[in-house]
């Protein structure tokens, strides 16, 4: 008999015959937990053994399939991230740090659906009924006909929902608290999470209802992260944001029924999550309100650049802030919030090697305003602009947006969706865009483009200048968004 794997990684689900401090498959520490095994392995079908299988009906690729039926929650940011509404019969996993707002968002979604005449149920395994009621009160949705229950046993949930009166949507908050009494392991372990999810996914498919699973992500790896679930469910959404920030970003990382690069932006208010339909205005809000202070010019400090980004199908303008300070002790410090630190290292190296600046020897702090996390390489040029500006203490002109990818040679490469980026910048009142040379991208109304072919041209635009330069008049036109 083969040796039986007895330990399962709570992060990635990998099995190992021996306990180890670190999972060999995903590298997570302290994540191996003993799982009870079936006494005998399942029997294979075997050659000619037993029953014959039924025949498969092969069909053509082309067929008369209408798009899947979708349910709109009316929370437009959520609907868009899901690909235009929630698909009946599908399972959606919503992951995120504790306290980020998952329960709030899903209670709001359930309430919105219930208010619209759909049948929505909310099952809490984590909080008491009273806690959920208090939240509903706070959100102003206490009178919507959401069916609320407190349960942790999947058997009970099945008994309640697996019939003709199944609701249109059920929220399970959270999957880590659910357990199957047929399994011996504790709730939250990989086998429980996987087993419970399997049942609930089966329920979704059988009854055509939408199952939303809430999943916590913990660093310790003691609770099964939603990682193991990601390939089981149809859609994976991550809810993220800085806890101290009011902005929350819902991001699709997997979607069988839509695009995966879509984001939804919310703001956490004292009455729940509020949609932010025009995030650019929000991520730039601080800029337009800024007062002129000594050491700043026209409300701008050196070390900031506005990046014209694309999130999914939507252009988003966001400020990138850099602080460059002489390093006092040994290894220079790097602190990056909202961007990839490896890419930052690359850009500082290119600035050092190709442009003769010595950025890399300094302490560098880089921050994406508003708690947004940017993954596009198109932000390279804007990051470089913020860094150079911080180093030379020359502000990037206030009415300028920047985008472009930087190669190791220092060349600036064109990026996708240039038109959409420029249009958004023009819409928000920017007057100039620093863009990659090459494929000429036309600005919108009143937007001039400056082609940057090599990083050194960017450096030339931000020379270490005498302080307190006088800005030309009319250089903060970015404030007015129609
Ligand atoms: P919650 O939805 O409970 O987070 P999760 O389910 O992801 O753990 O939200 C937690 C935070 O949101 C909590 O710190 C309080 C805050 N909050 C508000 O600021 N306004 C509100 O209207 C609500 C309901 C919560
Ligand atoms: Mg919660």
CSV table of C-alpha atoms and ligand atoms in Angstrom, one decimal:
chain,number,residue,atom,x,y,z
A,1,UNK,CA,0.0,0.0,0.0
A,2,UNK,CA,1.2,3.5,-0.7
A,3,UNK,CA,2.2,5.7,2.2
A,4,UNK,CA,-0.7,7.9,3.1
A,5,UNK,CA,-0.3,11.7,3.2
A,6,UNK,CA,-1.3,12.8,6.7
A,7,UNK,CA,-0.5,16.5,6.8
A,8,UNK,CA,-2.1,19.1,4.8
A,9,UNK,CA,-0.9,22.7,4.3
A,10,UNK,CA,-3.6,25.1,5.5
A,11,UNK,CA,-2.6,27.6,2.9
A,12,UNK,CA,-2.3,25.8,-0.3
A,13,UNK,CA,-3.7,22.3,0.4
A,14,UNK,CA,-0.6,20.4,-0.4
A,15,UNK,CA,-0.3,17.0,1.3
A,16,UNK,CA,2.8,15.6,2.9
A,17,UNK,CA,3.5,12.4,4.7
A,18,UNK,CA,5.5,14.1,7.4
A,19,UNK,CA,5.0,17.2,9.4
A,20,UNK,CA,7.3,20.1,8.5
A,21,UNK,CA,7.7,23.6,9.7
A,22,UNK,CA,7.4,25.0,6.3
A,23,UNK,CA,5.2,23.8,3.4
A,24,UNK,CA,7.4,22.6,0.6
A,25,UNK,CA,4.8,23.5,-2.0
A,26,UNK,CA,4.0,27.1,-1.2
A,27,UNK,CA,6.6,28.0,1.4
A,28,UNK,CA,4.1,29.0,4.1
A,29,UNK,CA,5.4,28.6,7.6
A,30,UNK,CA,3.7,26.6,10.3
A,31,UNK,CA,0.8,25.7,8.1
A,32,UNK,CA,1.0,21.9,8.1
A,33,UNK,CA,-1.8,20.3,10.1
A,34,UNK,CA,-2.5,16.7,10.6
A,35,UNK,CA,-5.7,15.5,8.8
A,36,UNK,CA,-7.5,12.3,9.4
A,37,UNK,CA,-7.4,10.0,6.4
A,38,UNK,CA,-9.9,7.5,5.0
A,39,UNK,CA,-8.9,4.0,6.0
A,40,UNK,CA,-8.8,2.8,2.5
A,41,UNK,CA,-8.1,4.8,-0.6
A,42,UNK,CA,-10.9,5.0,-3.1
A,43,UNK,CA,-10.9,2.2,-5.6
A,44,UNK,CA,-10.1,3.0,-9.2
A,45,UNK,CA,-12.4,2.1,-12.0
A,46,UNK,CA,-10.0,-0.6,-13.2
A,47,UNK,CA,-9.9,-2.3,-16.6
A,48,UNK,CA,-13.3,-3.9,-17.4
A,49,UNK,CA,-14.1,-4.0,-13.7
A,50,UNK,CA,-17.8,-3.7,-12.8
A,51,UNK,CA,-20.3,-1.3,-14.4
A,52,UNK,CA,-19.8,0.2,-17.8
A,53,UNK,CA,-20.1,4.0,-18.0
A,54,UNK,CA,-22.8,5.8,-20.0
A,55,UNK,CA,-22.0,7.2,-23.4
A,56,UNK,CA,-20.9,10.8,-23.8
A,57,UNK,CA,-22.8,13.0,-26.2
A,58,UNK,CA,-20.3,15.1,-28.0
A,59,UNK,CA,-21.6,18.4,-29.4
A,60,UNK,CA,-20.3,21.3,-31.6
A,61,UNK,CA,-18.6,24.2,-30.0
A,62,UNK,CA,-21.2,26.6,-31.5
A,63,UNK,CA,-24.5,26.4,-29.8
A,64,UNK,CA,-27.6,28.3,-28.9
A,65,UNK,CA,-26.6,29.5,-25.4
A,66,UNK,CA,-27.9,32.7,-24.0
A,67,UNK,CA,-25.7,34.4,-21.5
A,68,UNK,CA,-26.2,33.1,-18.0
A,69,UNK,CA,-29.1,34.7,-16.1
A,70,UNK,CA,-27.8,37.4,-13.8
A,71,UNK,CA,-29.1,39.1,-10.8
A,72,UNK,CA,-28.3,42.7,-10.3
A,73,UNK,CA,-27.8,43.8,-6.7
A,74,UNK,CA,-28.2,47.5,-7.6
A,75,UNK,CA,-24.8,48.1,-6.0
A,76,UNK,CA,-23.2,49.1,-9.3
A,77,UNK,CA,-19.6,48.7,-8.2
A,78,UNK,CA,-20.3,45.1,-7.0
A,79,UNK,CA,-22.3,44.2,-10.1
A,80,UNK,CA,-19.5,45.4,-12.4
A,81,UNK,CA,-16.8,43.5,-10.6
A,82,UNK,CA,-18.9,40.4,-11.0
A,83,UNK,CA,-19.1,40.9,-14.7
A,84,UNK,CA,-22.5,42.6,-14.9
A,85,UNK,CA,-24.4,41.1,-12.0
A,86,UNK,CA,-24.3,37.9,-10.0
A,87,UNK,CA,-24.8,34.7,-12.1
A,88,UNK,CA,-27.5,32.3,-10.9
A,89,UNK,CA,-26.1,29.0,-9.8
A,90,UNK,CA,-22.6,30.3,-9.2
A,91,UNK,CA,-20.5,30.5,-6.1
A,92,UNK,CA,-18.6,33.7,-5.3
A,93,UNK,CA,-15.8,33.8,-2.7
A,94,UNK,CA,-15.1,37.1,-1.1
A,95,UNK,CA,-11.8,37.2,0.6
A,96,UNK,CA,-10.1,39.9,2.7
A,97,UNK,CA,-8.5,40.8,6.0
A,98,UNK,CA,-10.7,40.7,9.1
A,99,UNK,CA,-12.4,44.1,9.6
A,100,UNK,CA,-12.1,45.2,6.0
A,101,UNK,CA,-15.8,45.3,5.5
A,102,UNK,CA,-16.8,42.0,4.0
A,103,UNK,CA,-19.8,41.4,6.2
A,104,UNK,CA,-20.9,45.0,5.7
A,105,UNK,CA,-20.7,44.8,1.9
A,106,UNK,CA,-22.6,41.5,1.7
A,107,UNK,CA,-25.3,42.5,4.2
A,108,UNK,CA,-25.8,45.6,2.0
A,109,UNK,CA,-25.9,43.4,-1.1
A,110,UNK,CA,-28.4,41.0,0.4
A,111,UNK,CA,-30.6,43.8,1.7
A,112,UNK,CA,-30.5,45.5,-1.7
A,113,UNK,CA,-31.6,42.3,-3.4
A,114,UNK,CA,-34.3,41.7,-0.8
A,115,UNK,CA,-35.5,45.2,-1.2
A,116,UNK,CA,-35.7,44.6,-5.0
A,117,UNK,CA,-38.0,41.6,-4.5
A,118,UNK,CA,-35.5,38.8,-4.6
A,119,UNK,CA,-35.2,36.2,-1.8
A,120,UNK,CA,-31.9,36.7,0.0
A,121,UNK,CA,-30.7,34.8,3.0
A,122,UNK,CA,-27.7,35.7,5.3
A,123,UNK,CA,-26.2,32.9,7.4
A,124,UNK,CA,-23.8,34.1,10.1
A,125,UNK,CA,-21.5,31.6,11.7
A,126,UNK,CA,-19.2,34.2,13.1
A,127,UNK,CA,-21.4,36.8,14.8
A,128,UNK,CA,-24.4,36.7,16.9
A,129,UNK,CA,-27.8,37.5,15.5
A,130,UNK,CA,-27.9,40.7,17.5
A,131,UNK,CA,-24.6,41.9,16.1
A,132,UNK,CA,-25.9,41.5,12.6
A,133,UNK,CA,-29.1,43.2,13.5
A,134,UNK,CA,-27.1,46.1,14.9
A,135,UNK,CA,-25.2,46.4,11.7
A,136,UNK,CA,-28.4,46.3,9.7
A,137,UNK,CA,-29.8,49.0,11.9
A,138,UNK,CA,-26.7,51.1,11.3
A,139,UNK,CA,-26.8,50.5,7.5
A,140,UNK,CA,-30.5,51.5,7.5
A,141,UNK,CA,-31.6,48.2,6.0
A,142,UNK,CA,-33.2,46.6,9.1
A,143,UNK,CA,-36.6,46.6,7.4
A,144,UNK,CA,-35.6,44.7,4.3
A,145,UNK,CA,-36.9,41.1,4.2
A,146,UNK,CA,-33.5,39.4,4.4
A,147,UNK,CA,-33.8,36.0,6.0
A,148,UNK,CA,-31.2,35.9,8.8
A,149,UNK,CA,-30.0,32.8,10.6
A,150,UNK,CA,-27.1,31.9,12.8
A,151,UNK,CA,-25.7,28.5,11.9
A,152,UNK,CA,-22.4,26.7,11.5
A,153,UNK,CA,-23.5,23.2,10.6
A,154,UNK,CA,-23.6,22.6,6.8
A,155,UNK,CA,-26.1,19.8,7.5
A,156,UNK,CA,-28.5,22.3,9.0
A,157,UNK,CA,-28.0,24.8,6.3
A,158,UNK,CA,-28.7,22.2,3.7
A,159,UNK,CA,-31.9,21.1,5.5
A,160,UNK,CA,-33.1,24.7,5.5
A,161,UNK,CA,-32.2,25.7,1.9
A,162,UNK,CA,-32.0,22.6,-0.3
A,163,UNK,CA,-35.6,22.6,-1.4
A,164,UNK,CA,-37.9,24.4,-3.8
A,165,UNK,CA,-38.1,27.4,-1.6
A,166,UNK,CA,-34.4,28.0,-1.8
A,167,UNK,CA,-33.5,31.7,-1.9
A,168,UNK,CA,-32.0,33.5,-4.9
A,169,UNK,CA,-28.9,34.3,-2.9
A,170,UNK,CA,-27.4,33.1,0.3
A,171,UNK,CA,-24.4,34.6,2.1
A,172,UNK,CA,-22.3,32.3,4.2
A,173,UNK,CA,-20.3,34.4,6.7
A,174,UNK,CA,-17.8,32.9,6.9
A,175,UNK,CA,-16.7,29.6,5.3
A,176,UNK,CA,-14.1,29.1,8.1
A,177,UNK,CA,-16.8,28.7,10.7
A,178,UNK,CA,-18.8,26.1,8.8
A,179,UNK,CA,-18.4,22.4,9.5
A,180,UNK,CA,-19.5,19.1,8.1
A,181,UNK,CA,-20.3,16.6,10.9
A,182,UNK,CA,-19.0,13.8,8.6
A,183,UNK,CA,-15.5,15.0,9.0
A,184,UNK,CA,-13.5,14.8,12.1
A,185,UNK,CA,-11.2,17.8,11.8
A,186,UNK,CA,-12.0,21.1,13.4
A,187,UNK,CA,-13.8,23.9,11.5
A,188,UNK,CA,-11.4,26.1,9.6
A,189,UNK,CA,-9.0,23.3,8.6
A,190,UNK,CA,-8.5,22.6,4.9
A,191,UNK,CA,-10.6,19.5,4.8
A,192,UNK,CA,-13.5,21.2,6.6
A,193,UNK,CA,-13.4,24.3,4.5
A,194,UNK,CA,-13.1,22.2,1.4
A,195,UNK,CA,-15.8,19.8,2.4
A,196,UNK,CA,-18.2,22.5,3.5
A,197,UNK,CA,-17.6,24.5,0.3
A,198,UNK,CA,-18.1,21.5,-1.8
A,199,UNK,CA,-21.6,21.0,-0.3
A,200,UNK,CA,-22.5,24.6,-0.7
A,201,UNK,CA,-21.2,24.7,-4.3
A,202,UNK,CA,-23.3,21.6,-5.0
A,203,UNK,CA,-26.3,23.4,-3.5
A,204,UNK,CA,-25.7,26.4,-5.8
A,205,UNK,CA,-25.6,24.3,-8.9
A,206,UNK,CA,-28.6,22.1,-7.9
A,207,UNK,CA,-30.9,24.9,-7.0
A,208,UNK,CA,-29.6,27.6,-9.2
A,209,UNK,CA,-29.0,29.9,-6.3
A,210,UNK,CA,-26.1,32.3,-5.8
A,211,UNK,CA,-23.8,31.3,-2.9
A,212,UNK,CA,-21.5,33.9,-1.6
A,213,UNK,CA,-18.8,32.6,0.7
A,214,UNK,CA,-16.9,34.9,3.0
A,215,UNK,CA,-13.3,33.9,3.6
A,216,UNK,CA,-10.7,35.3,5.9
A,217,UNK,CA,-7.1,35.6,5.0
A,218,UNK,CA,-4.8,35.3,7.9
A,219,UNK,CA,-1.0,35.6,7.9
A,220,UNK,CA,-0.5,32.9,10.6
A,221,UNK,CA,-1.8,30.2,8.4
A,222,UNK,CA,-3.7,28.6,11.3
A,223,UNK,CA,-7.0,29.1,9.5
A,224,UNK,CA,-7.4,27.7,6.1
A,225,UNK,CA,-7.0,30.6,3.8
A,226,UNK,CA,-9.4,30.9,0.9
A,227,UNK,CA,-6.6,29.8,-1.4
A,228,UNK,CA,-7.7,26.2,-1.4
A,229,UNK,CA,-11.2,27.4,-2.4
A,230,UNK,CA,-10.1,29.5,-5.3
A,231,UNK,CA,-10.2,26.8,-7.9
A,232,UNK,CA,-13.5,25.4,-6.6
A,233,UNK,CA,-15.6,28.5,-6.9
A,234,UNK,CA,-16.6,30.4,-10.0
A,235,UNK,CA,-15.6,33.9,-8.9
A,236,UNK,CA,-13.0,35.1,-6.4
A,237,UNK,CA,-13.2,38.7,-5.2
A,238,UNK,CA,-10.7,40.3,-2.9
A,239,UNK,CA,-11.8,43.2,-0.7
A,240,UNK,CA,-8.8,45.2,0.2
A,241,UNK,CA,-7.6,48.6,1.4
A,242,UNK,CA,-5.7,50.1,4.3
A,243,UNK,CA,-7.5,49.7,7.5
A,244,UNK,CA,-6.9,53.3,8.4
A,245,UNK,CA,-8.2,54.5,5.1
A,246,UNK,CA,-11.8,54.9,4.2
A,247,UNK,CA,-11.3,53.6,0.7
A,248,UNK,CA,-12.0,49.9,0.0
A,249,UNK,CA,-11.3,48.2,-3.3
A,250,UNK,CA,-13.1,45.1,-4.5
A,251,UNK,CA,-11.0,43.3,-7.0
A,252,UNK,CA,-11.9,40.2,-9.1
A,253,UNK,CA,-9.0,37.8,-9.3
A,254,UNK,CA,-10.9,35.0,-10.9
A,255,UNK,CA,-14.2,35.2,-12.8
A,256,UNK,CA,-15.7,32.5,-14.9
A,257,UNK,CA,-18.4,34.9,-16.0
A,258,UNK,CA,-16.5,38.1,-16.6
A,259,UNK,CA,-13.2,40.0,-16.7
A,260,UNK,CA,-10.7,39.7,-13.9
A,261,UNK,CA,-9.1,43.0,-13.9
A,262,UNK,CA,-12.2,45.0,-12.9
A,263,UNK,CA,-12.2,46.9,-9.6
A,264,UNK,CA,-15.0,48.4,-7.6
A,265,UNK,CA,-14.3,51.3,-5.3
A,266,UNK,CA,-16.1,52.0,-2.1
A,267,UNK,CA,-15.7,54.3,0.8
A,268,UNK,CA,-16.4,53.1,4.3
A,269,UNK,CA,-18.7,55.7,6.0
A,270,UNK,CA,-20.5,55.6,9.3
A,271,UNK,CA,-23.5,54.2,7.5
A,272,UNK,CA,-21.7,51.4,5.6
A,273,UNK,CA,-20.0,51.2,2.3
A,274,UNK,CA,-20.7,54.0,-0.2
A,275,UNK,CA,-20.0,53.5,-3.9
A,276,UNK,CA,-17.4,55.7,-5.5
A,277,UNK,CA,-18.4,55.8,-9.2
A,278,UNK,CA,-15.7,58.2,-10.1
A,279,UNK,CA,-12.6,57.1,-8.3
A,280,UNK,CA,-10.2,59.4,-10.1
A,281,UNK,CA,-11.8,62.4,-8.5
A,282,UNK,CA,-11.5,60.7,-5.1
A,283,UNK,CA,-7.8,59.7,-5.4
A,284,UNK,CA,-7.0,63.2,-6.4
A,285,UNK,CA,-9.3,65.0,-4.0
A,286,UNK,CA,-6.5,65.9,-1.7
A,287,UNK,CA,-4.6,67.6,-4.4
A,288,UNK,CA,-7.3,69.9,-5.5
A,289,UNK,CA,-8.0,71.0,-2.0
A,290,UNK,CA,-4.4,71.5,-1.1
A,291,UNK,CA,-3.5,74.9,0.2
A,292,UNK,CA,-0.3,76.6,-0.8
A,293,UNK,CA,2.2,76.2,2.0
A,294,UNK,CA,5.7,77.5,2.4
A,295,UNK,CA,8.0,75.1,0.5
A,296,UNK,CA,5.3,74.2,-1.9
A,297,UNK,CA,4.3,75.7,-5.2
A,298,UNK,CA,0.7,76.1,-6.0
A,299,UNK,CA,-0.3,73.5,-3.5
A,300,UNK,CA,2.2,70.9,-4.7
A,301,UNK,CA,5.1,69.4,-3.1
A,302,UNK,CA,8.0,67.8,-4.9
A,303,UNK,CA,7.9,64.1,-5.0
A,304,UNK,CA,4.4,63.5,-6.4
A,305,UNK,CA,3.2,62.6,-9.8
A,306,UNK,CA,-0.3,61.7,-11.1
A,307,UNK,CA,-0.5,58.4,-12.9
A,308,UNK,CA,-3.1,57.8,-15.5
A,309,UNK,CA,-3.9,54.2,-14.8
A,310,UNK,CA,-6.4,51.6,-16.0
A,311,UNK,CA,-8.2,49.3,-13.6
A,312,UNK,CA,-10.1,46.8,-15.6
A,313,UNK,CA,-12.1,48.7,-18.1
A,314,UNK,CA,-11.9,51.9,-16.3
A,315,UNK,CA,-9.3,54.7,-16.2
A,316,UNK,CA,-8.3,55.8,-12.8
A,317,UNK,CA,-6.1,58.7,-12.0
A,318,UNK,CA,-4.1,58.4,-8.9
A,319,UNK,CA,-1.3,60.3,-7.2
A,320,UNK,CA,2.0,58.5,-6.6
A,321,UNK,CA,4.1,60.0,-3.8
A,322,UNK,CA,7.8,59.5,-3.1
A,323,UNK,CA,10.1,60.6,-0.4
A,324,UNK,CA,13.8,60.3,-1.0
A,325,UNK,CA,16.1,61.0,2.0
A,326,UNK,CA,19.8,60.5,2.6
A,327,UNK,CA,20.4,57.2,4.2
A,328,UNK,CA,22.0,57.5,7.6
A,329,UNK,CA,22.9,53.9,8.5
A,330,UNK,CA,24.1,51.1,6.4
A,331,UNK,CA,21.5,49.6,4.0
A,332,UNK,CA,19.1,52.2,2.6
A,333,UNK,CA,15.5,51.7,3.7
A,334,UNK,CA,12.7,51.0,1.3
A,335,UNK,CA,9.1,51.2,2.2
A,336,UNK,CA,6.5,50.7,-0.5
A,337,UNK,CA,2.8,51.0,-0.1
A,338,UNK,CA,0.5,50.0,-2.9
A,339,UNK,CA,3.2,49.1,-5.4
A,340,UNK,CA,5.6,46.3,-6.2
A,341,UNK,CA,8.9,46.8,-4.4
A,342,UNK,CA,10.8,44.7,-7.0
A,343,UNK,CA,9.7,47.1,-9.7
A,344,UNK,CA,10.8,50.0,-7.5
A,345,UNK,CA,14.2,48.4,-7.1
A,346,UNK,CA,14.4,48.1,-10.9
A,347,UNK,CA,13.5,51.7,-11.5
A,348,UNK,CA,16.0,53.0,-9.0
A,349,UNK,CA,18.6,50.8,-10.7
A,350,UNK,CA,17.8,52.1,-14.1
A,351,UNK,CA,17.9,55.7,-12.8
A,352,UNK,CA,21.3,55.1,-11.3
A,353,UNK,CA,22.8,53.2,-14.2
A,354,UNK,CA,21.3,54.9,-17.2
A,355,UNK,CA,20.7,58.5,-16.0
A,356,UNK,CA,23.6,59.0,-13.7
A,357,UNK,CA,21.3,59.9,-10.7
A,358,UNK,CA,22.2,58.4,-7.4
A,359,UNK,CA,18.7,57.5,-6.1
A,360,UNK,CA,19.4,54.0,-5.0
A,361,UNK,CA,21.8,55.0,-2.2
A,362,UNK,CA,19.0,56.9,-0.4
A,363,UNK,CA,16.1,55.8,1.8
A,364,UNK,CA,13.1,55.6,-0.4
A,365,UNK,CA,9.4,55.7,0.6
A,366,UNK,CA,6.8,55.2,-2.0
A,367,UNK,CA,3.1,55.5,-1.5
A,368,UNK,CA,0.1,55.2,-3.7
A,369,UNK,CA,-2.5,57.8,-2.5
A,370,UNK,CA,-5.9,56.6,-1.3
A,371,UNK,CA,-4.9,53.1,-0.4
A,372,UNK,CA,-5.0,51.9,-4.0
A,373,UNK,CA,-2.8,49.0,-5.1
A,374,UNK,CA,-1.3,49.4,-8.6
A,375,UNK,CA,-0.1,46.4,-10.5
A,376,UNK,CA,0.4,47.9,-14.0
A,377,UNK,CA,3.9,48.3,-15.3
A,378,UNK,CA,2.5,51.4,-17.0
A,379,UNK,CA,3.0,53.2,-13.7
A,380,UNK,CA,6.8,53.0,-14.1
A,381,UNK,CA,7.2,56.4,-15.6
A,382,UNK,CA,5.0,58.1,-13.0
A,383,UNK,CA,7.0,56.4,-10.2
A,384,UNK,CA,10.2,57.5,-11.8
A,385,UNK,CA,8.8,61.1,-12.1
A,386,UNK,CA,7.9,61.1,-8.4
A,387,UNK,CA,11.3,59.7,-7.5
A,388,UNK,CA,13.2,62.2,-9.6
A,389,UNK,CA,11.0,65.0,-8.4
A,390,UNK,CA,11.6,64.1,-4.8
A,391,UNK,CA,15.4,63.9,-5.4
A,392,UNK,CA,15.7,67.2,-7.3
A,393,UNK,CA,12.9,69.0,-5.3
A,394,UNK,CA,11.4,70.1,-8.5
A,395,UNK,CA,7.6,69.5,-8.6
A,396,UNK,CA,6.1,67.8,-11.5
A,397,UNK,CA,3.8,70.4,-13.1
A,398,UNK,CA,0.4,70.2,-11.3
A,399,UNK,CA,-1.7,69.8,-14.5
A,400,UNK,CA,0.4,66.8,-15.8
A,401,UNK,CA,-0.4,63.1,-15.8
A,402,UNK,CA,2.3,60.5,-16.5
A,403,UNK,CA,2.3,57.0,-17.8
A,404,UNK,CA,4.6,54.6,-19.6
A,405,UNK,CA,6.6,51.4,-19.0
A,406,UNK,CA,10.3,51.6,-18.4
A,407,UNK,CA,12.7,49.0,-19.8
A,408,UNK,CA,16.1,48.1,-18.3
A,409,UNK,CA,17.8,50.1,-21.0
A,410,UNK,CA,16.0,53.2,-19.8
A,411,UNK,CA,13.8,53.3,-22.9
A,412,UNK,CA,10.1,54.1,-22.3
A,413,UNK,CA,7.8,51.7,-23.9
A,414,UNK,CA,4.2,52.3,-25.0
A,415,UNK,CA,1.4,50.9,-22.9
A,416,UNK,CA,-2.1,49.8,-23.7
A,417,UNK,CA,-5.2,52.0,-23.5
A,418,UNK,CA,-3.3,55.2,-24.1
A,419,UNK,CA,-6.4,56.9,-25.5
A,420,UNK,CA,-8.6,56.0,-22.5
A,421,UNK,CA,-6.0,57.3,-20.1
A,422,UNK,CA,-5.7,60.6,-22.0
A,423,UNK,CA,-9.4,61.0,-22.2
A,424,UNK,CA,-9.8,60.6,-18.4
A,425,UNK,CA,-7.0,63.1,-17.8
A,426,UNK,CA,-8.6,65.6,-20.1
A,427,UNK,CA,-12.0,65.1,-18.5
A,428,UNK,CA,-10.5,65.9,-15.1
A,429,UNK,CA,-8.9,69.1,-16.4
A,430,UNK,CA,-5.3,68.1,-16.8
A,431,UNK,CA,-3.5,70.0,-19.5
A,432,UNK,CA,-0.5,67.9,-20.3
A,433,UNK,CA,0.5,64.2,-20.4
A,434,UNK,CA,4.0,62.8,-20.4
A,435,UNK,CA,3.6,59.6,-22.5
A,436,UNK,CA,5.9,57.1,-24.1
A,437,UNK,CA,7.3,58.1,-27.5
A,438,UNK,CA,6.4,56.0,-30.4
A,439,UNK,CA,2.8,55.2,-31.2
A,440,UNK,CA,1.4,58.8,-31.1
A,441,UNK,CA,-1.4,59.0,-28.7
A,442,UNK,CA,-3.7,61.9,-29.1
A,443,UNK,CA,-4.9,63.8,-26.1
A,444,UNK,CA,-8.5,64.8,-25.7
A,445,UNK,CA,-9.8,68.4,-25.7
A,446,UNK,CA,-7.1,70.8,-24.5
A,447,UNK,CA,-4.6,68.0,-23.5
A,448,UNK,CA,-1.1,68.3,-24.9
A,449,UNK,CA,1.1,65.2,-25.0
A,450,UNK,CA,4.8,65.2,-24.4
A,451,UNK,CA,6.6,62.2,-25.8
A,452,UNK,CA,9.3,60.7,-23.6
A,453,UNK,CA,11.5,58.2,-25.4
A,454,UNK,CA,14.1,57.6,-22.7
A,455,UNK,CA,14.1,58.0,-19.0
A,456,UNK,CA,16.9,60.6,-19.3
A,457,UNK,CA,14.4,62.9,-21.1
A,458,UNK,CA,12.2,62.7,-18.0
A,459,UNK,CA,15.2,63.6,-15.8
A,460,UNK,CA,15.9,66.6,-18.1
A,461,UNK,CA,12.3,67.8,-17.5
A,462,UNK,CA,12.8,67.8,-13.7
A,463,UNK,CA,16.2,69.4,-13.2
A,464,UNK,CA,17.6,70.1,-9.8
A,465,UNK,CA,16.5,73.7,-10.0
A,466,UNK,CA,16.8,76.6,-7.6
A,467,UNK,CA,14.0,76.4,-5.1
A,468,UNK,CA,10.9,78.6,-5.2
A,469,UNK,CA,10.5,78.7,-8.9
A,470,UNK,CA,7.6,80.8,-10.1
A,471,UNK,CA,4.9,78.6,-11.7
A,472,UNK,CA,3.2,79.8,-14.9
A,473,UNK,CA,-0.3,81.0,-14.3
A,474,UNK,CA,-3.2,78.6,-14.7
A,475,UNK,CA,-1.3,75.6,-13.7
A,476,UNK,CA,-3.8,74.1,-11.4
A,477,UNK,CA,-6.6,73.3,-13.7
A,478,UNK,CA,-7.0,69.8,-12.4
A,479,UNK,CA,-9.6,70.5,-9.8
A,480,UNK,CA,-12.8,70.8,-11.8
A,481,UNK,CA,-14.3,67.5,-12.6
A,482,UNK,CA,-17.6,68.0,-14.3
B,1,LIG,P1,-17.0,44.2,8.8
B,1,LIG,O1,-18.0,44.2,7.7
B,1,LIG,O2,-17.5,43.6,10.1
B,1,LIG,O3,-15.6,43.5,8.4
B,1,LIG,P2,-15.3,42.0,8.0
B,1,LIG,O4,-16.6,41.3,7.9
B,1,LIG,O5,-14.5,42.1,6.8
B,1,LIG,O6,-14.5,41.5,9.2
B,1,LIG,O7,-16.6,45.8,9.0
B,1,LIG,C1,-15.7,46.1,10.0
B,1,LIG,C2,-15.4,47.5,10.1
B,1,LIG,O8,-16.2,48.5,9.4
B,1,LIG,C3,-15.5,47.9,11.5
B,1,LIG,O9,-14.2,48.3,12.0
B,1,LIG,C4,-16.5,49.0,11.6
B,1,LIG,C5,-16.5,49.5,10.2
B,1,LIG,N1,-17.9,50.0,9.9
B,1,LIG,C6,-18.0,51.3,9.6
B,1,LIG,O10,-17.1,52.1,9.6
B,1,LIG,N2,-19.3,51.8,9.2
B,1,LIG,C7,-20.3,51.0,9.1
B,1,LIG,O11,-21.4,51.4,8.8
B,1,LIG,C8,-20.1,49.6,9.4
B,1,LIG,C9,-21.3,48.6,9.4
B,1,LIG,C10,-18.9,49.2,9.8
B,2,LIG,MG1,-17.3,39.8,9.2
